[in-house]
DNA sequence: GCAAGGTC
């Protein structure tokens, strides 16, 4: 007889088995099972692959809604998960006891609960719960020494969360699709949900801010001074001068007059080392440095993890417990090409203390390199991410960096100008994080209070207040983190879904633009189901589920209440269904033919009415030329080269009348001028 | 061809 230990993922099963003793691994149906026999107990440690059970629609018909009758069923489309269920189910038959050892959080509780209930024959309440905050040997042993009955409330809250998300998400998504069908018999893959809604709304709100932005003029004034044959510049004390008259009067008061140093303040700025990466930090940094999308970064990190080069990446922790063995990892890294010099600096430093962040994770520490040397050659992007993880890890052990700041005030005819000097004193941790960071260096001449400085010139410049920046993938993900919607494992996916739905699109500079379709969806939801595009739905859901967890609310009632509200919203929605569908249909077609991304390149020689525009196809993501009179029946199109920047030259081809565009490549190695018309007689020559 | 959440 043995105790069956159910874990959330294979990696966790392996660590738990190792912490419990000396495991023997077997692989029935390709699923790892670890056998650990001690003097006093015998464990079989097995593992799920995340959720093995999910909610299923009992009607099985996607055009029917509302669907409120849900059941838990094995996840389909994942043969490995199906095999895991089979293996666990088989192992449960001869088990005398059960330990629920999934991640100690709400989803982990659900994963283990469902396996114990559905695969092990209703063993959840009889099982014991292992509670750990990270998978270190000590914590695992401690958790197994103090096993308790599981909290049914936590599982109930988690299962209700699945229900609520399904009920809102699936039904509203179907309502959107159905409205389109009622209006035009069209079909478009539409969706909305508790996280998609607010995320799209963030982008919409930003888009509106940008559209409503009125540029306000202001003036900046800069002065050039000289001292001891060294020139330096200083800014007027007010960084923005509001009127032209004021700016002019300042310039005319100061022009040609030398200045006097009225104040010199020396200070030391200390910049502490960074915290170790959690997945969000890594995604943001990889975007900042390499312009890698968060989903891509996650995929690369997983690959590195599967090659044992880095620790488990899907973590929210910014902690590095000593049990991972700092010294051992750092000395192993010293044997991997290029890190020797950095690691020896750290190893000679004596005590190693990482600068940990505030965030924690129920199962894993922050992301760190394992010290294992890459067995196969990494692709250039894989290497970049790996190298970033290594350098970040090393940097967290570094000393604070120190920089000297010199802030100088210069008086010119009773006007004050400010100059700032920055000089590095001590690089500290930045040495490990090169080339991704460096101390600012900006020298000023030696200046003392009372010194005279020669005025070499004063310039004013008119500027305009800028609209806020568009979100990019990294900043939208950061906004989701800030607003606490989605999870570390799903945020990148949610953004990818919004792209896939054509709700948002990437502009040339990486900014996220909202398409007409995105606007139409948000508009309809704002009118009929405002809760679904607001973060307050997540907040109130969390509150309700907290009560379910504590046992002070019935999950059935919480779900019923949500259903009532949804039905109310849906009936109002259905009344206006045709109008909504028409609006969405129009928006979908304008998004699909790329009306937003159009750049005019010349007049259309075919219909002689429209303008030829450069369009990015939302389907193929490729650019091409199309006529603005497309809806009026002009089908003039032409392909474009997919690489290089297209320059609008405003010239028509003398042979055929189609526009000629320039194609410029980044390194200026090539430069073409081409007629876009594929059938142009000039091409036959 | 619908959510969000796990994980591979």
mmCIF file with all atom_site columns, C-alpha atoms in Angstrom, chain A residues 147-338:
data_model
loop_
_atom_site.group_PDB
_atom_site.id
_atom_site.type_symbol
_atom_site.label_atom_id
_atom_site.label_alt_id
_atom_site.label_comp_id
_atom_site.label_asym_id
_atom_site.label_entity_id
_atom_site.label_seq_id
_atom_site.pdbx_PDB_ins_code
_atom_site.Cartn_x
_atom_site.Cartn_y
_atom_site.Cartn_z
_atom_site.occupancy
_atom_site.B_iso_or_equiv
_atom_site.pdbx_formal_charge
_atom_site.auth_seq_id
_atom_site.auth_comp_id
_atom_site.auth_asym_id
_atom_site.auth_atom_id
_atom_site.pdbx_PDB_model_num
ATOM 1   C CA . UNK A 1 147 ? -0.325  17.832 6.250   1.00 0.00 ? 147 UNK A CA 1
ATOM 2   C CA . UNK A 1 148 ? -3.870  19.059 6.846   1.00 0.00 ? 148 UNK A CA 1
ATOM 3   C CA . UNK A 1 149 ? -7.302  18.403 5.427   1.00 0.00 ? 149 UNK A CA 1
ATOM 4   C CA . UNK A 1 150 ? -7.790  20.487 2.287   1.00 0.00 ? 150 UNK A CA 1
ATOM 5   C CA . UNK A 1 151 ? -9.887  23.636 2.334   1.00 0.00 ? 151 UNK A CA 1
ATOM 6   C CA . UNK A 1 152 ? -13.042 22.850 0.422   1.00 0.00 ? 152 UNK A CA 1
ATOM 7   C CA . UNK A 1 153 ? -13.776 26.576 0.314   1.00 0.00 ? 153 UNK A CA 1
ATOM 8   C CA . UNK A 1 154 ? -10.694 27.343 -1.750  1.00 0.00 ? 154 UNK A CA 1
ATOM 9   C CA . UNK A 1 155 ? -11.588 24.666 -4.299  1.00 0.00 ? 155 UNK A CA 1
ATOM 10  C CA . UNK A 1 156 ? -15.186 25.857 -4.398  1.00 0.00 ? 156 UNK A CA 1
ATOM 11  C CA . UNK A 1 157 ? -14.081 29.449 -4.973  1.00 0.00 ? 157 UNK A CA 1
ATOM 12  C CA . UNK A 1 158 ? -11.767 28.371 -7.773  1.00 0.00 ? 158 UNK A CA 1
ATOM 13  C CA . UNK A 1 159 ? -14.380 26.227 -9.464  1.00 0.00 ? 159 UNK A CA 1
ATOM 14  C CA . UNK A 1 160 ? -16.851 29.093 -9.256  1.00 0.00 ? 160 UNK A CA 1
ATOM 15  C CA . UNK A 1 161 ? -14.289 31.373 -10.904 1.00 0.00 ? 161 UNK A CA 1
ATOM 16  C CA . UNK A 1 162 ? -14.199 28.966 -13.856 1.00 0.00 ? 162 UNK A CA 1
ATOM 17  C CA . UNK A 1 163 ? -18.002 28.957 -13.997 1.00 0.00 ? 163 UNK A CA 1
ATOM 18  C CA . UNK A 1 164 ? -18.348 32.730 -13.881 1.00 0.00 ? 164 UNK A CA 1
ATOM 19  C CA . UNK A 1 165 ? -15.725 33.288 -16.559 1.00 0.00 ? 165 UNK A CA 1
ATOM 20  C CA . UNK A 1 166 ? -17.329 30.719 -18.802 1.00 0.00 ? 166 UNK A CA 1
ATOM 21  C CA . UNK A 1 167 ? -20.847 32.036 -18.280 1.00 0.00 ? 167 UNK A CA 1
ATOM 22  C CA . UNK A 1 168 ? -19.905 35.650 -19.008 1.00 0.00 ? 168 UNK A CA 1
ATOM 23  C CA . UNK A 1 169 ? -17.294 34.970 -21.661 1.00 0.00 ? 169 UNK A CA 1
ATOM 24  C CA . UNK A 1 170 ? -18.895 32.285 -23.769 1.00 0.00 ? 170 UNK A CA 1
ATOM 25  C CA . UNK A 1 171 ? -22.393 33.755 -23.705 1.00 0.00 ? 171 UNK A CA 1
ATOM 26  C CA . UNK A 1 172 ? -21.357 37.309 -24.519 1.00 0.00 ? 172 UNK A CA 1
ATOM 27  C CA . UNK A 1 173 ? -19.024 36.073 -27.252 1.00 0.00 ? 173 UNK A CA 1
ATOM 28  C CA . UNK A 1 174 ? -21.859 34.083 -28.763 1.00 0.00 ? 174 UNK A CA 1
ATOM 29  C CA . UNK A 1 175 ? -24.171 37.081 -28.479 1.00 0.00 ? 175 UNK A CA 1
ATOM 30  C CA . UNK A 1 176 ? -21.687 39.179 -30.457 1.00 0.00 ? 176 UNK A CA 1
ATOM 31  C CA . UNK A 1 177 ? -21.341 36.563 -33.177 1.00 0.00 ? 177 UNK A CA 1
ATOM 32  C CA . UNK A 1 178 ? -25.090 36.064 -33.297 1.00 0.00 ? 178 UNK A CA 1
ATOM 33  C CA . UNK A 1 179 ? -25.779 39.795 -33.706 1.00 0.00 ? 179 UNK A CA 1
ATOM 34  C CA . UNK A 1 180 ? -23.608 39.821 -36.786 1.00 0.00 ? 180 UNK A CA 1
ATOM 35  C CA . UNK A 1 181 ? -25.480 36.845 -38.161 1.00 0.00 ? 181 UNK A CA 1
ATOM 36  C CA . UNK A 1 182 ? -28.851 38.508 -37.545 1.00 0.00 ? 182 UNK A CA 1
ATOM 37  C CA . UNK A 1 183 ? -27.748 41.734 -39.226 1.00 0.00 ? 183 UNK A CA 1
ATOM 38  C CA . UNK A 1 184 ? -26.010 40.396 -42.287 1.00 0.00 ? 184 UNK A CA 1
ATOM 39  C CA . UNK A 1 185 ? -25.760 36.640 -42.042 1.00 0.00 ? 185 UNK A CA 1
ATOM 40  C CA . UNK A 1 186 ? -22.021 37.263 -41.749 1.00 0.00 ? 186 UNK A CA 1
ATOM 41  C CA . UNK A 1 187 ? -19.618 35.426 -39.536 1.00 0.00 ? 187 UNK A CA 1
ATOM 42  C CA . UNK A 1 188 ? -16.657 36.759 -37.676 1.00 0.00 ? 188 UNK A CA 1
ATOM 43  C CA . UNK A 1 189 ? -14.761 35.133 -34.879 1.00 0.00 ? 189 UNK A CA 1
ATOM 44  C CA . UNK A 1 190 ? -15.647 37.458 -32.015 1.00 0.00 ? 190 UNK A CA 1
ATOM 45  C CA . UNK A 1 191 ? -14.969 37.181 -28.335 1.00 0.00 ? 191 UNK A CA 1
ATOM 46  C CA . UNK A 1 192 ? -15.121 39.114 -25.115 1.00 0.00 ? 192 UNK A CA 1
ATOM 47  C CA . UNK A 1 193 ? -14.424 38.172 -21.538 1.00 0.00 ? 193 UNK A CA 1
ATOM 48  C CA . UNK A 1 194 ? -13.595 39.342 -18.038 1.00 0.00 ? 194 UNK A CA 1
ATOM 49  C CA . UNK A 1 195 ? -9.948  39.983 -18.949 1.00 0.00 ? 195 UNK A CA 1
ATOM 50  C CA . UNK A 1 196 ? -10.163 40.625 -22.711 1.00 0.00 ? 196 UNK A CA 1
ATOM 51  C CA . UNK A 1 197 ? -12.801 43.303 -22.068 1.00 0.00 ? 197 UNK A CA 1
ATOM 52  C CA . UNK A 1 198 ? -10.862 45.622 -19.758 1.00 0.00 ? 198 UNK A CA 1
ATOM 53  C CA . UNK A 1 199 ? -7.610  45.011 -21.652 1.00 0.00 ? 199 UNK A CA 1
ATOM 54  C CA . UNK A 1 200 ? -9.176  46.122 -24.912 1.00 0.00 ? 200 UNK A CA 1
ATOM 55  C CA . UNK A 1 201 ? -10.810 49.023 -23.066 1.00 0.00 ? 201 UNK A CA 1
ATOM 56  C CA . UNK A 1 202 ? -7.369  50.213 -21.860 1.00 0.00 ? 202 UNK A CA 1
ATOM 57  C CA . UNK A 1 203 ? -6.252  50.461 -25.463 1.00 0.00 ? 203 UNK A CA 1
ATOM 58  C CA . UNK A 1 204 ? -9.525  52.131 -26.527 1.00 0.00 ? 204 UNK A CA 1
ATOM 59  C CA . UNK A 1 205 ? -9.315  54.724 -23.757 1.00 0.00 ? 205 UNK A CA 1
ATOM 60  C CA . UNK A 1 206 ? -5.744  55.518 -24.711 1.00 0.00 ? 206 UNK A CA 1
ATOM 61  C CA . UNK A 1 207 ? -6.746  55.811 -28.381 1.00 0.00 ? 207 UNK A CA 1
ATOM 62  C CA . UNK A 1 208 ? -9.471  58.292 -27.410 1.00 0.00 ? 208 UNK A CA 1
ATOM 63  C CA . UNK A 1 209 ? -7.047  60.343 -25.309 1.00 0.00 ? 209 UNK A CA 1
ATOM 64  C CA . UNK A 1 210 ? -4.774  60.523 -28.314 1.00 0.00 ? 210 UNK A CA 1
ATOM 65  C CA . UNK A 1 211 ? -7.582  61.583 -30.634 1.00 0.00 ? 211 UNK A CA 1
ATOM 66  C CA . UNK A 1 212 ? -8.813  64.210 -28.188 1.00 0.00 ? 212 UNK A CA 1
ATOM 67  C CA . UNK A 1 213 ? -5.373  65.599 -27.532 1.00 0.00 ? 213 UNK A CA 1
ATOM 68  C CA . UNK A 1 214 ? -5.022  69.256 -28.440 1.00 0.00 ? 214 UNK A CA 1
ATOM 69  C CA . UNK A 1 215 ? -1.349  70.177 -28.846 1.00 0.00 ? 215 UNK A CA 1
ATOM 70  C CA . UNK A 1 216 ? -0.514  73.122 -26.628 1.00 0.00 ? 216 UNK A CA 1
ATOM 71  C CA . UNK A 1 217 ? 2.448   75.250 -27.589 1.00 0.00 ? 217 UNK A CA 1
ATOM 72  C CA . UNK A 1 218 ? 5.219   75.973 -25.115 1.00 0.00 ? 218 UNK A CA 1
ATOM 73  C CA . UNK A 1 219 ? 8.730   77.253 -25.365 1.00 0.00 ? 219 UNK A CA 1
ATOM 74  C CA . UNK A 1 220 ? 11.986  75.914 -24.043 1.00 0.00 ? 220 UNK A CA 1
ATOM 75  C CA . UNK A 1 221 ? 15.003  78.148 -23.496 1.00 0.00 ? 221 UNK A CA 1
ATOM 76  C CA . UNK A 1 222 ? 18.554  76.873 -23.466 1.00 0.00 ? 222 UNK A CA 1
ATOM 77  C CA . UNK A 1 223 ? 21.760  78.760 -22.884 1.00 0.00 ? 223 UNK A CA 1
ATOM 78  C CA . UNK A 1 224 ? 25.321  77.890 -23.870 1.00 0.00 ? 224 UNK A CA 1
ATOM 79  C CA . UNK A 1 225 ? 28.017  78.932 -21.399 1.00 0.00 ? 225 UNK A CA 1
ATOM 80  C CA . UNK A 1 226 ? 31.771  78.711 -21.319 1.00 0.00 ? 226 UNK A CA 1
ATOM 81  C CA . UNK A 1 227 ? 34.210  78.405 -18.466 1.00 0.00 ? 227 UNK A CA 1
ATOM 82  C CA . UNK A 1 228 ? 37.931  77.603 -18.735 1.00 0.00 ? 228 UNK A CA 1
ATOM 83  C CA . UNK A 1 229 ? 37.500  76.920 -22.457 1.00 0.00 ? 229 UNK A CA 1
ATOM 84  C CA . UNK A 1 230 ? 34.882  74.282 -21.720 1.00 0.00 ? 230 UNK A CA 1
ATOM 85  C CA . UNK A 1 231 ? 31.409  74.845 -23.043 1.00 0.00 ? 231 UNK A CA 1
ATOM 86  C CA . UNK A 1 232 ? 28.265  73.473 -21.456 1.00 0.00 ? 232 UNK A CA 1
ATOM 87  C CA . UNK A 1 233 ? 24.555  73.983 -21.824 1.00 0.00 ? 233 UNK A CA 1
ATOM 88  C CA . UNK A 1 234 ? 21.951  74.941 -19.237 1.00 0.00 ? 234 UNK A CA 1
ATOM 89  C CA . UNK A 1 235 ? 18.169  74.976 -19.309 1.00 0.00 ? 235 UNK A CA 1
ATOM 90  C CA . UNK A 1 236 ? 15.998  77.827 -18.140 1.00 0.00 ? 236 UNK A CA 1
ATOM 91  C CA . UNK A 1 237 ? 14.639  77.096 -14.666 1.00 0.00 ? 237 UNK A CA 1
ATOM 92  C CA . UNK A 1 238 ? 11.099  76.730 -15.995 1.00 0.00 ? 238 UNK A CA 1
ATOM 93  C CA . UNK A 1 239 ? 11.365  73.759 -18.358 1.00 0.00 ? 239 UNK A CA 1
ATOM 94  C CA . UNK A 1 240 ? 8.206   74.917 -20.173 1.00 0.00 ? 240 UNK A CA 1
ATOM 95  C CA . UNK A 1 241 ? 7.500   78.585 -20.743 1.00 0.00 ? 241 UNK A CA 1
ATOM 96  C CA . UNK A 1 242 ? 3.807   79.035 -21.494 1.00 0.00 ? 242 UNK A CA 1
ATOM 97  C CA . UNK A 1 243 ? 3.710   82.054 -23.827 1.00 0.00 ? 243 UNK A CA 1
ATOM 98  C CA . UNK A 1 244 ? 5.765   83.414 -26.671 1.00 0.00 ? 244 UNK A CA 1
ATOM 99  C CA . UNK A 1 245 ? 5.832   86.884 -25.058 1.00 0.00 ? 245 UNK A CA 1
ATOM 100 C CA . UNK A 1 246 ? 7.322   85.533 -21.848 1.00 0.00 ? 246 UNK A CA 1
ATOM 101 C CA . UNK A 1 247 ? 9.870   83.458 -23.723 1.00 0.00 ? 247 UNK A CA 1
ATOM 102 C CA . UNK A 1 248 ? 10.905  86.478 -25.812 1.00 0.00 ? 248 UNK A CA 1
ATOM 103 C CA . UNK A 1 249 ? 11.265  88.721 -22.790 1.00 0.00 ? 249 UNK A CA 1
ATOM 104 C CA . UNK A 1 250 ? 13.466  86.158 -21.022 1.00 0.00 ? 250 UNK A CA 1
ATOM 105 C CA . UNK A 1 251 ? 15.681  85.758 -24.064 1.00 0.00 ? 251 UNK A CA 1
ATOM 106 C CA . UNK A 1 252 ? 16.027  89.481 -24.617 1.00 0.00 ? 252 UNK A CA 1
ATOM 107 C CA . UNK A 1 253 ? 16.813  90.051 -20.935 1.00 0.00 ? 253 UNK A CA 1
ATOM 108 C CA . UNK A 1 254 ? 19.571  87.445 -21.009 1.00 0.00 ? 254 UNK A CA 1
ATOM 109 C CA . UNK A 1 255 ? 21.027  87.677 -24.471 1.00 0.00 ? 255 UNK A CA 1
ATOM 110 C CA . UNK A 1 256 ? 24.640  88.755 -24.516 1.00 0.00 ? 256 UNK A CA 1
ATOM 111 C CA . UNK A 1 257 ? 24.898  88.911 -20.739 1.00 0.00 ? 257 UNK A CA 1
ATOM 112 C CA . UNK A 1 258 ? 27.336  86.695 -18.895 1.00 0.00 ? 258 UNK A CA 1
ATOM 113 C CA . UNK A 1 259 ? 26.202  84.630 -15.953 1.00 0.00 ? 259 UNK A CA 1
ATOM 114 C CA . UNK A 1 260 ? 27.232  84.108 -12.373 1.00 0.00 ? 260 UNK A CA 1
ATOM 115 C CA . UNK A 1 261 ? 27.181  80.764 -10.639 1.00 0.00 ? 261 UNK A CA 1
ATOM 116 C CA . UNK A 1 262 ? 24.683  81.283 -7.854  1.00 0.00 ? 262 UNK A CA 1
ATOM 117 C CA . UNK A 1 263 ? 24.593  77.796 -6.413  1.00 0.00 ? 263 UNK A CA 1
ATOM 118 C CA . UNK A 1 264 ? 26.407  74.453 -6.681  1.00 0.00 ? 264 UNK A CA 1
ATOM 119 C CA . UNK A 1 265 ? 24.926  71.378 -5.043  1.00 0.00 ? 265 UNK A CA 1
ATOM 120 C CA . UNK A 1 266 ? 26.967  68.180 -5.018  1.00 0.00 ? 266 UNK A CA 1
ATOM 121 C CA . UNK A 1 267 ? 25.229  64.964 -4.131  1.00 0.00 ? 267 UNK A CA 1
ATOM 122 C CA . UNK A 1 268 ? 25.767  61.267 -4.294  1.00 0.00 ? 268 UNK A CA 1
ATOM 123 C CA . UNK A 1 269 ? 23.078  59.181 -5.985  1.00 0.00 ? 269 UNK A CA 1
ATOM 124 C CA . UNK A 1 270 ? 22.864  55.521 -5.070  1.00 0.00 ? 270 UNK A CA 1
ATOM 125 C CA . UNK A 1 271 ? 21.195  53.125 -7.460  1.00 0.00 ? 271 UNK A CA 1
ATOM 126 C CA . UNK A 1 272 ? 20.480  49.725 -5.938  1.00 0.00 ? 272 UNK A CA 1
ATOM 127 C CA . UNK A 1 273 ? 20.856  46.464 -7.868  1.00 0.00 ? 273 UNK A CA 1
ATOM 128 C CA . UNK A 1 274 ? 17.829  45.118 -9.756  1.00 0.00 ? 274 UNK A CA 1
ATOM 129 C CA . UNK A 1 275 ? 15.558  42.423 -8.390  1.00 0.00 ? 275 UNK A CA 1
ATOM 130 C CA . UNK A 1 276 ? 15.628  38.964 -9.978  1.00 0.00 ? 276 UNK A CA 1
ATOM 131 C CA . UNK A 1 277 ? 13.240  38.329 -12.847 1.00 0.00 ? 277 UNK A CA 1
ATOM 132 C CA . UNK A 1 278 ? 9.751   37.018 -12.565 1.00 0.00 ? 278 UNK A CA 1
ATOM 133 C CA . UNK A 1 279 ? 8.075   36.299 -15.885 1.00 0.00 ? 279 UNK A CA 1
ATOM 134 C CA . UNK A 1 280 ? 6.499   39.752 -16.212 1.00 0.00 ? 280 UNK A CA 1
ATOM 135 C CA . UNK A 1 281 ? 9.820   41.482 -15.490 1.00 0.00 ? 281 UNK A CA 1
ATOM 136 C CA . UNK A 1 282 ? 11.559  39.298 -18.057 1.00 0.00 ? 282 UNK A CA 1
ATOM 137 C CA . UNK A 1 283 ? 8.891   39.973 -20.675 1.00 0.00 ? 283 UNK A CA 1
ATOM 138 C CA . UNK A 1 284 ? 9.106   43.720 -20.140 1.00 0.00 ? 284 UNK A CA 1
ATOM 139 C CA . UNK A 1 285 ? 12.887  43.767 -20.244 1.00 0.00 ? 285 UNK A CA 1
ATOM 140 C CA . UNK A 1 286 ? 13.064  41.569 -23.362 1.00 0.00 ? 286 UNK A CA 1
ATOM 141 C CA . UNK A 1 287 ? 10.638  43.936 -25.054 1.00 0.00 ? 287 UNK A CA 1
ATOM 142 C CA . UNK A 1 288 ? 12.595  47.004 -23.982 1.00 0.00 ? 288 UNK A CA 1
ATOM 143 C CA . UNK A 1 289 ? 15.931  45.596 -25.108 1.00 0.00 ? 289 UNK A CA 1
ATOM 144 C CA . UNK A 1 290 ? 15.122  43.305 -28.028 1.00 0.00 ? 290 UNK A CA 1
ATOM 145 C CA . UNK A 1 291 ? 11.552  44.307 -28.947 1.00 0.00 ? 291 UNK A CA 1
ATOM 146 C CA . UNK A 1 292 ? 10.420  40.736 -28.295 1.00 0.00 ? 292 UNK A CA 1
ATOM 147 C CA . UNK A 1 293 ? 6.681   40.304 -27.768 1.00 0.00 ? 293 UNK A CA 1
ATOM 148 C CA . UNK A 1 294 ? 5.735   38.903 -24.348 1.00 0.00 ? 294 UNK A CA 1
ATOM 149 C CA . UNK A 1 295 ? 4.309   35.693 -25.799 1.00 0.00 ? 295 UNK A CA 1
ATOM 150 C CA . UNK A 1 296 ? 7.492   35.095 -27.755 1.00 0.00 ? 296 UNK A CA 1
ATOM 151 C CA . UNK A 1 297 ? 9.664   35.731 -24.725 1.00 0.00 ? 297 UNK A CA 1
ATOM 152 C CA . UNK A 1 298 ? 7.635   33.226 -22.722 1.00 0.00 ? 298 UNK A CA 1
ATOM 153 C CA . UNK A 1 299 ? 8.021   30.624 -25.461 1.00 0.00 ? 299 UNK A CA 1
ATOM 154 C CA . UNK A 1 300 ? 11.790  31.133 -25.570 1.00 0.00 ? 300 UNK A CA 1
ATOM 155 C CA . UNK A 1 301 ? 12.042  30.982 -21.776 1.00 0.00 ? 301 UNK A CA 1
ATOM 156 C CA . UNK A 1 302 ? 10.127  27.697 -21.772 1.00 0.00 ? 302 UNK A CA 1
ATOM 157 C CA . UNK A 1 303 ? 12.492  26.273 -24.323 1.00 0.00 ? 303 UNK A CA 1
ATOM 158 C CA . UNK A 1 304 ? 15.480  27.274 -22.207 1.00 0.00 ? 304 UNK A CA 1
ATOM 159 C CA . UNK A 1 305 ? 13.796  25.735 -19.189 1.00 0.00 ? 305 UNK A CA 1
ATOM 160 C CA . UNK A 1 306 ? 13.203  22.463 -21.023 1.00 0.00 ? 306 UNK A CA 1
ATOM 161 C CA . UNK A 1 307 ? 16.918  22.389 -21.866 1.00 0.00 ? 307 UNK A CA 1
ATOM 162 C CA . UNK A 1 308 ? 17.574  22.833 -18.119 1.00 0.00 ? 308 UNK A CA 1
ATOM 163 C CA . UNK A 1 309 ? 19.407  26.113 -18.723 1.00 0.00 ? 309 UNK A CA 1
ATOM 164 C CA . UNK A 1 310 ? 17.131  28.273 -16.581 1.00 0.00 ? 310 UNK A CA 1
ATOM 165 C CA . UNK A 1 311 ? 14.694  27.618 -13.745 1.00 0.00 ? 311 UNK A CA 1
ATOM 166 C CA . UNK A 1 312 ? 10.925  27.445 -14.156 1.00 0.00 ? 312 UNK A CA 1
ATOM 167 C CA . UNK A 1 313 ? 9.953   30.646 -15.978 1.00 0.00 ? 313 UNK A CA 1
ATOM 168 C CA . UNK A 1 314 ? 6.219   30.917 -15.277 1.00 0.00 ? 314 UNK A CA 1
ATOM 169 C CA . UNK A 1 315 ? 6.748   32.400 -11.860 1.00 0.00 ? 315 UNK A CA 1
ATOM 170 C CA . UNK A 1 316 ? 5.662   35.617 -10.227 1.00 0.00 ? 316 UNK A CA 1
ATOM 171 C CA . UNK A 1 317 ? 8.382   35.421 -7.583  1.00 0.00 ? 317 UNK A CA 1
ATOM 172 C CA . UNK A 1 318 ? 11.180  37.959 -7.210  1.00 0.00 ? 318 UNK A CA 1
ATOM 173 C CA . UNK A 1 319 ? 12.858  35.878 -4.520  1.00 0.00 ? 319 UNK A CA 1
ATOM 174 C CA . UNK A 1 320 ? 15.981  33.728 -4.690  1.00 0.00 ? 320 UNK A CA 1
ATOM 175 C CA . UNK A 1 321 ? 16.130  31.457 -1.633  1.00 0.00 ? 321 UNK A CA 1
ATOM 176 C CA . UNK A 1 322 ? 19.660  30.445 -0.550  1.00 0.00 ? 322 UNK A CA 1
ATOM 177 C CA . UNK A 1 323 ? 18.704  26.794 -1.062  1.00 0.00 ? 323 UNK A CA 1
ATOM 178 C CA . UNK A 1 324 ? 19.123  27.141 -4.828  1.00 0.00 ? 324 UNK A CA 1
ATOM 179 C CA . UNK A 1 325 ? 22.880  27.350 -4.060  1.00 0.00 ? 325 UNK A CA 1
ATOM 180 C CA . UNK A 1 326 ? 24.168  30.743 -5.197  1.00 0.00 ? 326 UNK A CA 1
ATOM 181 C CA . UNK A 1 327 ? 27.824  29.753 -5.062  1.00 0.00 ? 327 UNK A CA 1
ATOM 182 C CA . UNK A 1 328 ? 27.364  26.551 -6.990  1.00 0.00 ? 328 UNK A CA 1
ATOM 183 C CA . UNK A 1 329 ? 25.399  28.230 -9.765  1.00 0.00 ? 329 UNK A CA 1
ATOM 184 C CA . UNK A 1 330 ? 27.866  31.074 -10.075 1.00 0.00 ? 330 UNK A CA 1
ATOM 185 C CA . UNK A 1 331 ? 30.862  28.766 -10.260 1.00 0.00 ? 331 UNK A CA 1
ATOM 186 C CA . UNK A 1 332 ? 29.102  26.638 -12.857 1.00 0.00 ? 332 UNK A CA 1
ATOM 187 C CA . UNK A 1 333 ? 28.410  29.759 -14.887 1.00 0.00 ? 333 UNK A CA 1
ATOM 188 C CA . UNK A 1 334 ? 32.093  30.606 -14.782 1.00 0.00 ? 334 UNK A CA 1
ATOM 189 C CA . UNK A 1 335 ? 32.698  27.578 -16.956 1.00 0.00 ? 335 UNK A CA 1
ATOM 190 C CA . UNK A 1 336 ? 30.260  28.804 -19.603 1.00 0.00 ? 336 UNK A CA 1
ATOM 191 C CA . UNK A 1 337 ? 31.807  30.950 -22.315 1.00 0.00 ? 337 UNK A CA 1
ATOM 192 C CA . UNK A 1 338 ? 32.132  34.608 -21.527 1.00 0.00 ? 338 UNK A CA 1
#
